mmCIF file of C-alpha atoms and ligand atoms in Angstrom:
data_model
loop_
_atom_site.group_PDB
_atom_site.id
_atom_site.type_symbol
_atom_site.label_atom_id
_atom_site.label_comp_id
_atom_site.label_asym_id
_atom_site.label_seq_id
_atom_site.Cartn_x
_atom_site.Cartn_y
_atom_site.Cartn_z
ATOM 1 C CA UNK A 21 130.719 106.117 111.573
ATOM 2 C CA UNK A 22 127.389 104.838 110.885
ATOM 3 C CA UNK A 23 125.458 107.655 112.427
ATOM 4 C CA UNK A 24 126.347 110.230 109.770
ATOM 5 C CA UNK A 25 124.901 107.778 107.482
ATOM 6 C CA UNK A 26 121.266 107.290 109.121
ATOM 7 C CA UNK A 27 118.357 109.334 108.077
ATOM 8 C CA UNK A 28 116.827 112.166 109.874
ATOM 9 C CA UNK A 29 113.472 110.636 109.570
ATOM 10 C CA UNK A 30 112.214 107.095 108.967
ATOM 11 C CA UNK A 31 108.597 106.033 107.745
ATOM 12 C CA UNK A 32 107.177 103.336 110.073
ATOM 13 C CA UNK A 33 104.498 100.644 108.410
ATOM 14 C CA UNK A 34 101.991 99.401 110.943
ATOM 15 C CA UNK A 35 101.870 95.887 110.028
ATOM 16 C CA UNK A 36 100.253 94.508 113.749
ATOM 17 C CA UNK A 37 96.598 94.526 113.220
ATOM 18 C CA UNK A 38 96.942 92.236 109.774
ATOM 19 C CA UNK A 39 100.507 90.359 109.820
ATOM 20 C CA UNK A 40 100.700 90.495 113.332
ATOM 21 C CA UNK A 41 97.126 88.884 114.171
ATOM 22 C CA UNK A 42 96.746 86.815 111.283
ATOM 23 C CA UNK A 43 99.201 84.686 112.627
ATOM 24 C CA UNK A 44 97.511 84.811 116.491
ATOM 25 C CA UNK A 45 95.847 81.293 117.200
ATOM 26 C CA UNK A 46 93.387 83.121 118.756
ATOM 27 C CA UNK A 47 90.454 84.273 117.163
ATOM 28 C CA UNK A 48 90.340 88.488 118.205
ATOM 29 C CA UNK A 49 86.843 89.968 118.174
ATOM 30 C CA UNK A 50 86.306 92.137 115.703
ATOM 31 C CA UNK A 51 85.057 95.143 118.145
ATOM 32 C CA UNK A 52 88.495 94.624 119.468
ATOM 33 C CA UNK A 53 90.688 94.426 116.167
ATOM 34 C CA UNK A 54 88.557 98.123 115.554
ATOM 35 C CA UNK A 55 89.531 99.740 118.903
ATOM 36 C CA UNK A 56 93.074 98.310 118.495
ATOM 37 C CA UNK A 57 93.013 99.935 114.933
ATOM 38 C CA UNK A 58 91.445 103.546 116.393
ATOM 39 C CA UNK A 59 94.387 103.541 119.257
ATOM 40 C CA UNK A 60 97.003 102.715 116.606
ATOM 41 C CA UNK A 61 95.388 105.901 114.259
ATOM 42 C CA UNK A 62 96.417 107.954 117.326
ATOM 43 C CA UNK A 63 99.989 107.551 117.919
ATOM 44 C CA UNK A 64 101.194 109.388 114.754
ATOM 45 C CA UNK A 65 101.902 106.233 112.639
ATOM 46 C CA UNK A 66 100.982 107.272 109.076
ATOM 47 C CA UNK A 67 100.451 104.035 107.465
ATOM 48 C CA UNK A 68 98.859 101.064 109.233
ATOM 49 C CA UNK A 69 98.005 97.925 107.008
ATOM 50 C CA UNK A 70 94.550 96.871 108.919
ATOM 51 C CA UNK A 71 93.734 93.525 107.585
ATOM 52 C CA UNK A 72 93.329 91.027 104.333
ATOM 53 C CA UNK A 73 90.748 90.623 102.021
ATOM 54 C CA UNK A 74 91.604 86.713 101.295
ATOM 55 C CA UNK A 75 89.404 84.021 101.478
ATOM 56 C CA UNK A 76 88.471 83.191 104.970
ATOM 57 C CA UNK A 77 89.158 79.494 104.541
ATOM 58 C CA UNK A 78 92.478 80.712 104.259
ATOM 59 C CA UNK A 79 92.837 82.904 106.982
ATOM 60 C CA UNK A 80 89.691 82.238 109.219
ATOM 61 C CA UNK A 81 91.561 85.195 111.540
ATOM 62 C CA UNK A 82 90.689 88.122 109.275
ATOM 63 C CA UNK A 83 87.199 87.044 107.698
ATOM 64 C CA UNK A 84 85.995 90.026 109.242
ATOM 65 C CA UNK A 85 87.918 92.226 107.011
ATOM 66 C CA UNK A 86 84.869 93.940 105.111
ATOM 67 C CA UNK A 87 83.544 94.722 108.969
ATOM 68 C CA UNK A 88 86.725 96.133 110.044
ATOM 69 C CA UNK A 89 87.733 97.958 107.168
ATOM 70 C CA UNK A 90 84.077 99.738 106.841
ATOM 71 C CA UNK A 91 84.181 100.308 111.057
ATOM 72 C CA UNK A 92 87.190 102.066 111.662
ATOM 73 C CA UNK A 93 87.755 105.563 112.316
ATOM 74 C CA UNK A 94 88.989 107.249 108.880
ATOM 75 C CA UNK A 95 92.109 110.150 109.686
ATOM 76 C CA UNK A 96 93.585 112.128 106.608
ATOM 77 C CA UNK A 97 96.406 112.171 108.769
ATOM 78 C CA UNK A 98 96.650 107.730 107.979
ATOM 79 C CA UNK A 99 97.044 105.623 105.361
ATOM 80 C CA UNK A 100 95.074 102.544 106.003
ATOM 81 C CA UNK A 101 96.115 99.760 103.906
ATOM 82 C CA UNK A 102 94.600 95.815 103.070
ATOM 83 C CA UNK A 103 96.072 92.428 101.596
ATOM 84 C CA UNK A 104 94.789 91.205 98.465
ATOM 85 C CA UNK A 105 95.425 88.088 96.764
ATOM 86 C CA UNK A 106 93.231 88.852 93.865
ATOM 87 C CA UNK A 107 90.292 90.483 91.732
ATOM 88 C CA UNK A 108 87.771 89.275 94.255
ATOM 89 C CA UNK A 109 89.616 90.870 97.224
ATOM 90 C CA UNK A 110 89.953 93.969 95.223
ATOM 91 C CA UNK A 111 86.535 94.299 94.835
ATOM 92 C CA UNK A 112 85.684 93.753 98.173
ATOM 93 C CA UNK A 113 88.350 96.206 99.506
ATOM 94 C CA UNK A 114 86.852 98.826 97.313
ATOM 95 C CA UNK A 115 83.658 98.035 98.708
ATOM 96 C CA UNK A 116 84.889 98.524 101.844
ATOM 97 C CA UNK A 117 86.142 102.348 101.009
ATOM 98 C CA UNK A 118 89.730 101.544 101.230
ATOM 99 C CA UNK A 119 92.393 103.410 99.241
ATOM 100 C CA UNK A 120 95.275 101.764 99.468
ATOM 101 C CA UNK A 121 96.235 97.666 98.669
ATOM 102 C CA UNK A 122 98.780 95.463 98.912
ATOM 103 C CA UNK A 123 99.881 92.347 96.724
ATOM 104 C CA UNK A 124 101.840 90.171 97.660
ATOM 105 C CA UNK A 125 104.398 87.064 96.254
ATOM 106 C CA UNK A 126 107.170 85.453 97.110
ATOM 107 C CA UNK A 127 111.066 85.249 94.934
ATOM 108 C CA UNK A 128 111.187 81.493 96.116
ATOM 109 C CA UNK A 129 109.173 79.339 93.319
ATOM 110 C CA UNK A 130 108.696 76.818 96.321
ATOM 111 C CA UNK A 131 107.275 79.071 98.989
ATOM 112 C CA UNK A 132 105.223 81.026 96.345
ATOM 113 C CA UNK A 133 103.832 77.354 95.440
ATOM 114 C CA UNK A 134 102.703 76.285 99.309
ATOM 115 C CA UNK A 135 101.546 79.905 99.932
ATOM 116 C CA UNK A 136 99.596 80.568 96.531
ATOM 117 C CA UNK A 137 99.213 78.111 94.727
ATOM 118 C CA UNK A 138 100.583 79.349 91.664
ATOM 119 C CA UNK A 139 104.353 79.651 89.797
ATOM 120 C CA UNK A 140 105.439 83.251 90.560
ATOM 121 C CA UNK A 141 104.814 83.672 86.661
ATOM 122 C CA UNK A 142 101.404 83.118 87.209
ATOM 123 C CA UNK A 143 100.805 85.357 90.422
ATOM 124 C CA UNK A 144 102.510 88.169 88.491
ATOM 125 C CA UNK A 145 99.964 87.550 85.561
ATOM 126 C CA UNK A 146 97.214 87.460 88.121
ATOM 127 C CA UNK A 147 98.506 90.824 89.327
ATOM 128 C CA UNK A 148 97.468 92.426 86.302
ATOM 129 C CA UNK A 149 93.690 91.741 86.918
ATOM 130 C CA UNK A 150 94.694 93.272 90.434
ATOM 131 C CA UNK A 151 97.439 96.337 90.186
ATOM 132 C CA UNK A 152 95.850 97.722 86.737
ATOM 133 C CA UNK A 153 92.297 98.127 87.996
ATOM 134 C CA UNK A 154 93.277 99.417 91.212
ATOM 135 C CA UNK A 155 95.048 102.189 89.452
ATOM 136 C CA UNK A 156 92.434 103.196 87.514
ATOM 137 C CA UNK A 157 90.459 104.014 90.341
ATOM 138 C CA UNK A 158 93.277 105.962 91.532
ATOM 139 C CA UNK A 159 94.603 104.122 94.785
ATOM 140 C CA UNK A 160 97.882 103.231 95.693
ATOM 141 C CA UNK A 161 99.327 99.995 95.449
ATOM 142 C CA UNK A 162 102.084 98.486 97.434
ATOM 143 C CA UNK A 163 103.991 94.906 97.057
ATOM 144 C CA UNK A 164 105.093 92.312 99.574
ATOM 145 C CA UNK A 165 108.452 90.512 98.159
ATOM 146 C CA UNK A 166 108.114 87.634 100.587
ATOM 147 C CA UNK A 167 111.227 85.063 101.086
ATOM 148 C CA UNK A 168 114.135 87.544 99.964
ATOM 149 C CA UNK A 169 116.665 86.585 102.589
ATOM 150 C CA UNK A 170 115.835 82.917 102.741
ATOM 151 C CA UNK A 171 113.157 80.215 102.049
ATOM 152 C CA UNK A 172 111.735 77.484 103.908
ATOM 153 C CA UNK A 173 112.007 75.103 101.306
ATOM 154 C CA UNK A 174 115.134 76.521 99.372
ATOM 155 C CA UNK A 175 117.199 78.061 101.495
ATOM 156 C CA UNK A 176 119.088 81.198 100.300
ATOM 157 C CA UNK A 177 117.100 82.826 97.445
ATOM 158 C CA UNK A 178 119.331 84.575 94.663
ATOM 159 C CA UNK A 179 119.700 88.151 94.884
ATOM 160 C CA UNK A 180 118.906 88.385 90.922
ATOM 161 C CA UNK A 181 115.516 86.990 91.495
ATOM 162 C CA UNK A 182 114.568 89.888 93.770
ATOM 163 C CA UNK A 183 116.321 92.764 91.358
ATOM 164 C CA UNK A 184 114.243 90.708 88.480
ATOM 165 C CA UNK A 185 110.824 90.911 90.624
ATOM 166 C CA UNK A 186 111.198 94.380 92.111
ATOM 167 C CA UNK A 187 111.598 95.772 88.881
ATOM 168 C CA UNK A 188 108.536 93.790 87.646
ATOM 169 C CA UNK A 189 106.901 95.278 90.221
ATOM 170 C CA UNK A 190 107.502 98.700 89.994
ATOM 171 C CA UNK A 191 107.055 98.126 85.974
ATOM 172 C CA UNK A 192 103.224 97.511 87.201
ATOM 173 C CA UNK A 193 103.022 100.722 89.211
ATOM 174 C CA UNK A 194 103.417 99.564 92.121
ATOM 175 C CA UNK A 195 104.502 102.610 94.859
ATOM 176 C CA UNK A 196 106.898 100.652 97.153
ATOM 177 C CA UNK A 197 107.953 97.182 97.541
ATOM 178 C CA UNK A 198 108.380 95.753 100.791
ATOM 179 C CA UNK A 199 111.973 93.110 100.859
ATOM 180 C CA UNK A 200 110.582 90.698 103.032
ATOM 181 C CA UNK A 201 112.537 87.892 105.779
ATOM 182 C CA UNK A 202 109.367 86.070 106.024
ATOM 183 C CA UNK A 203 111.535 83.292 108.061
ATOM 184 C CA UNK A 204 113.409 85.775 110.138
ATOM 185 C CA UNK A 205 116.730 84.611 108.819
ATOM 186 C CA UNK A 206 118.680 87.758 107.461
ATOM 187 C CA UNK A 207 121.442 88.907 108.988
ATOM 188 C CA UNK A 208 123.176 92.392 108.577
ATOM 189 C CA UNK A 209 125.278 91.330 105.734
ATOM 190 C CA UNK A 210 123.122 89.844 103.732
ATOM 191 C CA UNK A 211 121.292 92.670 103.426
ATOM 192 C CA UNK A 212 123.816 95.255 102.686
ATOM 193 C CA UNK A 213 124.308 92.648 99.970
ATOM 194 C CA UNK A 214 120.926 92.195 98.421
ATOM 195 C CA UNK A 215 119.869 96.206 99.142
ATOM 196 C CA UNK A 216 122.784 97.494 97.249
ATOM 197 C CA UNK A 217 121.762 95.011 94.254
ATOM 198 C CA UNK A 218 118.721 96.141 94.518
ATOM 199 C CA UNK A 219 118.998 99.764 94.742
ATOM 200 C CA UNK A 220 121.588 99.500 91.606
ATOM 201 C CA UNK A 221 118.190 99.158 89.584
ATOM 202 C CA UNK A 222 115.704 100.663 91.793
ATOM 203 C CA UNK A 223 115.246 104.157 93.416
ATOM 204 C CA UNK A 224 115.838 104.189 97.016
ATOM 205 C CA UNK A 225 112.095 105.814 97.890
ATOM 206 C CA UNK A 226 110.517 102.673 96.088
ATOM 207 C CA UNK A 227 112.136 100.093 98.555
ATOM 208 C CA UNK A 228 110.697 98.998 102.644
ATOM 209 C CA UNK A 229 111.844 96.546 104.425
ATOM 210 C CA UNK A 230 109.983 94.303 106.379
ATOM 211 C CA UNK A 231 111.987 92.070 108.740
ATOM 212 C CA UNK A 232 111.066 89.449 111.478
ATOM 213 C CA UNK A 233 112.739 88.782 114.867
ATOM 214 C CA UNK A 234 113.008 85.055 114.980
ATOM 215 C CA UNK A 235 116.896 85.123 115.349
ATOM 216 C CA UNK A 236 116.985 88.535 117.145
ATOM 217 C CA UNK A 237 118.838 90.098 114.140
ATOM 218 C CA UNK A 238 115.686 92.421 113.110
ATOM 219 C CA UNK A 239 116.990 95.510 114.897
ATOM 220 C CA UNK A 240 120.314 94.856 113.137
ATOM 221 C CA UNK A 241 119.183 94.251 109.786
ATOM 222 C CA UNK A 242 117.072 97.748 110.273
ATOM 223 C CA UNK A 243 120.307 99.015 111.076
ATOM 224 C CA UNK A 244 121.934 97.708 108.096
ATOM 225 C CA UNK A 245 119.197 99.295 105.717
ATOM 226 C CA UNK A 246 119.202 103.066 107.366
ATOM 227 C CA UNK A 247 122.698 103.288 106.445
ATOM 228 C CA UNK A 248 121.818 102.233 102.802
ATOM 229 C CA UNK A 249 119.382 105.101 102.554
ATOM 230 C CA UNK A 250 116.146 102.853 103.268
ATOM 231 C CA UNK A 251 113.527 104.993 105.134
ATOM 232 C CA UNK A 252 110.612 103.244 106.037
ATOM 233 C CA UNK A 253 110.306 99.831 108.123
ATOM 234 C CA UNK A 254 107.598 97.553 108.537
ATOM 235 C CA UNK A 255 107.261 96.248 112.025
ATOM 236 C CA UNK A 256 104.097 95.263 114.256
ATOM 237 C CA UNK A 257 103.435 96.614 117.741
ATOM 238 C CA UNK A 258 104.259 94.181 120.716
ATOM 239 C CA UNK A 259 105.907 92.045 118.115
ATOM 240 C CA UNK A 260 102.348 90.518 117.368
ATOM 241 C CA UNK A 261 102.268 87.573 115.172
ATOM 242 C CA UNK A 262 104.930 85.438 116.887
ATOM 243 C CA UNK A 263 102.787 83.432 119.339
ATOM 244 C CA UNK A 264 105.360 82.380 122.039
ATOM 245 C CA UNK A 265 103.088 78.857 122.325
ATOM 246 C CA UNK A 266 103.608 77.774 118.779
ATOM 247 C CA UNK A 267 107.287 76.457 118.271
ATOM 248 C CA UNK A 268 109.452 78.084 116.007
ATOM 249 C CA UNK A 269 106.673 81.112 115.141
ATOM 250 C CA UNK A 270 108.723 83.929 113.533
ATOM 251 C CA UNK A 271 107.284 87.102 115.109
ATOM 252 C CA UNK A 272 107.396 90.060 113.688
ATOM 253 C CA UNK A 273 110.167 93.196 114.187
ATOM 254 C CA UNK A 274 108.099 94.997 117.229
ATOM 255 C CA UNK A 275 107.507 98.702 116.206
ATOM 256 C CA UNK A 276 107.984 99.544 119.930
ATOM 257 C CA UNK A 277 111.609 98.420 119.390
ATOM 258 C CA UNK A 278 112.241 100.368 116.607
ATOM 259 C CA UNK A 279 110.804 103.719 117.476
ATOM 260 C CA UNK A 280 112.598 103.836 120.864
ATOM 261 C CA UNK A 281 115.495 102.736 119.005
ATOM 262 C CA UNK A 282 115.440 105.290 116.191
ATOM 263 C CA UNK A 283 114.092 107.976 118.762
ATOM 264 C CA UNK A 284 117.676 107.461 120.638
ATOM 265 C CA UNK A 285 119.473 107.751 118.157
ATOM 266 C CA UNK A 286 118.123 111.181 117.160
ATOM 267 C CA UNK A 287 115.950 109.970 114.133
ATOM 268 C CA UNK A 288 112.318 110.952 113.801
ATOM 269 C CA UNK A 289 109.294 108.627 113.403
ATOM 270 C CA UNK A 290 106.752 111.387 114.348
ATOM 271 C CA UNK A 291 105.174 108.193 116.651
ATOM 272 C CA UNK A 292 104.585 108.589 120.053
ATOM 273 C CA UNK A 293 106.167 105.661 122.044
ATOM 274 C CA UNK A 294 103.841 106.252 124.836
ATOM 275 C CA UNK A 295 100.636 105.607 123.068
ATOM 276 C CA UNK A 296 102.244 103.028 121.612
ATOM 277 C CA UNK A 297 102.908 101.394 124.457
ATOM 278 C CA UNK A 298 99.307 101.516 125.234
ATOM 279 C CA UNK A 299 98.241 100.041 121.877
ATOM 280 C CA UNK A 300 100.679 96.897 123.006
ATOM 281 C CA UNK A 301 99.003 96.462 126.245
ATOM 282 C CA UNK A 302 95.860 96.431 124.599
ATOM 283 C CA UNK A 303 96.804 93.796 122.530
ATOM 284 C CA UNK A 304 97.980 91.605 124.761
ATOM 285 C CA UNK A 305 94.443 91.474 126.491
ATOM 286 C CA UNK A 306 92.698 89.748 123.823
ATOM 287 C CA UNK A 307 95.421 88.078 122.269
ATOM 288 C CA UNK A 308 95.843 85.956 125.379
ATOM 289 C CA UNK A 309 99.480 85.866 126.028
ATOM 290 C CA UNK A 310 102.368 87.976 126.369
ATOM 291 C CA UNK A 311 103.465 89.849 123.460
ATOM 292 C CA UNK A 312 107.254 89.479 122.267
ATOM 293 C CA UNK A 313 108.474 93.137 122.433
ATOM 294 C CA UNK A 314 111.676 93.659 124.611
ATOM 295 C CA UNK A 315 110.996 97.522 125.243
ATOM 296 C CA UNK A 316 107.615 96.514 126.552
ATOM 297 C CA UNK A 317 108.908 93.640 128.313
ATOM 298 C CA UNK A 318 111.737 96.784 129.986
ATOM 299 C CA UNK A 319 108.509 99.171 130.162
ATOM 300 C CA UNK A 320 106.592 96.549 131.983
ATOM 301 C CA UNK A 321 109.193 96.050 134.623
ATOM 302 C CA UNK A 322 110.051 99.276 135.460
ATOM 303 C CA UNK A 323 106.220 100.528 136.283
ATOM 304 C CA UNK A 324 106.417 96.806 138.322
ATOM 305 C CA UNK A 325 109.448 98.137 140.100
ATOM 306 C CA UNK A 326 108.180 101.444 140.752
ATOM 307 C CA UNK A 327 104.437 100.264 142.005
ATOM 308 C CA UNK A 328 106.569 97.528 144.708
ATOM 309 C CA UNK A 329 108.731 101.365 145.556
ATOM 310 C CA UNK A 330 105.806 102.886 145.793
ATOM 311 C CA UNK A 331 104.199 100.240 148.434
ATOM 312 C CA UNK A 332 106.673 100.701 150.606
ATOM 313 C CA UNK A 333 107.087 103.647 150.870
ATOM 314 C CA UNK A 334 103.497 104.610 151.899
HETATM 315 MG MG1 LIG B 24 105.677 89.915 108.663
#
């Protein structure tokens, strides 16, 4: 049975305030994104990635990122993390006290192309101007693998080409790389298939997974990876990021999902579902629509059902 197989603990990555609202159409106010970010700090999560030094003509969403990342509440108890895409966001993410960056690139040529710019030879290359310096001043640097279970352009991506570019990776010092479905296309299978390739050449504690809900298989492929030893998932509270008005949007795995999940099941997350609950119904008041979460969704409805009770009664 699976359940001797799962871990007794599992390592959530706070994804929300950065993947989650860079892909909002809304613009969020930046004293909001910092109260959003303070609520998260208080659930237990221990790692929360809280936005992306990139150009803002990029990602006009998270221009803000030097204002957020110097305004919100420091814990030892968290691990706040940033995107960069190079030397410049470096820089400015040091400026900005932060300890902890991620890089990011895809193992489709194709996507890595429309998203960067650049052959995935030439984003590792630029890495080094990145992952070396970062380092040296002694932070921690993670890696987004986007495009692992399926591309856009190219369809299904070879398992080799994510052994090849974890290994790369790690090669640089990077801590952990994160296997990302960046199209919300990988199904349970699949990734038994690419994790135990994977995990043939890299050690277990190096490797997150980081899995969207497009097709409803997130919660399964989380599944899958527990029982190959993985122990820490990305996911983003409400399921932010997957804007229910924009056709097709992949959203994100919702961490609300996967902590009440995990939490029946017996396994640990050291998050408290209740605050977290409350950092979802925060976010759905400035991101201006309902969020895509199916235990807040259940929540929702049964404080509904017991206000109407309630009514009556009295
Ligand atoms: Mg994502």
């Amino acid at each position: 049975m699976f359940r001797d197989k799962l871990p007794s603990k599992v390592t959530i990555y706070e994804v929300g305030p950065r993947d989650g609202l860079q892909n909002e159409a809304r613009q969020v106010p930046t004293v909001d994104k910092i109260a959003f970010i303070d609520a998260l700090s208080e659930t237990g999560l221990e790692h929360i990635e809280i936005t992306s030094f990139v150009s803002p003509k990029w990602i006009p969403q998270l221009a803000d990122a030097s204002e957020v990342a110097r305004r919100v509440a420091r814990r030892d108890s968290v691990h706040f993390s940033a995107l960069v895409p190079n030397r410049r966001g470096l820089d400015n993410a040091v400026a900005s006290g932060m300890r902890e960056v991620a890089v990011f690139v895809s193992a489709s040529e194709t996507h890595n192309k429309k998203n960067v710019n650049k052959t995935i030879a030439d984003t590792l290359k630029a890495f080094e101007l990145v992952v070396g310096p970062a380092l040296e001043r002694g932070m921690r640097v993670r890696a987004y693998l986007s495009t692992v279970f399926g591309c856009p352009y190219e369809g299904e991506v070879d398992a080799g080409a994510t052994v090849h570019l974890t290994t790369t990776l790690r090669d640089m010092g990077v801590y952990q790389v994160s296997l990302s479905d960046t199209i919300g296309v990988a199904n349970p299978s699949q990734v038994e298939r690419v994790l135990e390739r994977v995990l043939a050449e890299v050690p277990i504690e190096h490797i997150a997974v980081h899995f969207h809900d497009t097709q409803g298989t997130a919660l399964a492929n989380c599944l899958a990876s527990l029982t190959l030893g993985i122990t820490t998932i990305d996911s983003a509270v409400g399921g932010l990021g997957g804007c229910p008005y924009a056709p097709g949007a992949s959203g994100n795995l919702a961490t609300e999902d996967v902590v009440s999940m995990l939490h029946a099941m017996g396994v640990e997350t050291g998050v408290d579902l209740e605050r977290l609950i409350e950092c979802s119904r925060l976010a759905t008041t400035f991101v201006g629509h309902d969020l895509p979460s199916k235990y807040l969704k259940a929540h929702m409805g049964k404080q509904a059902r017991r206000r109407r009770r309630a009514e009556k009664e009295s």
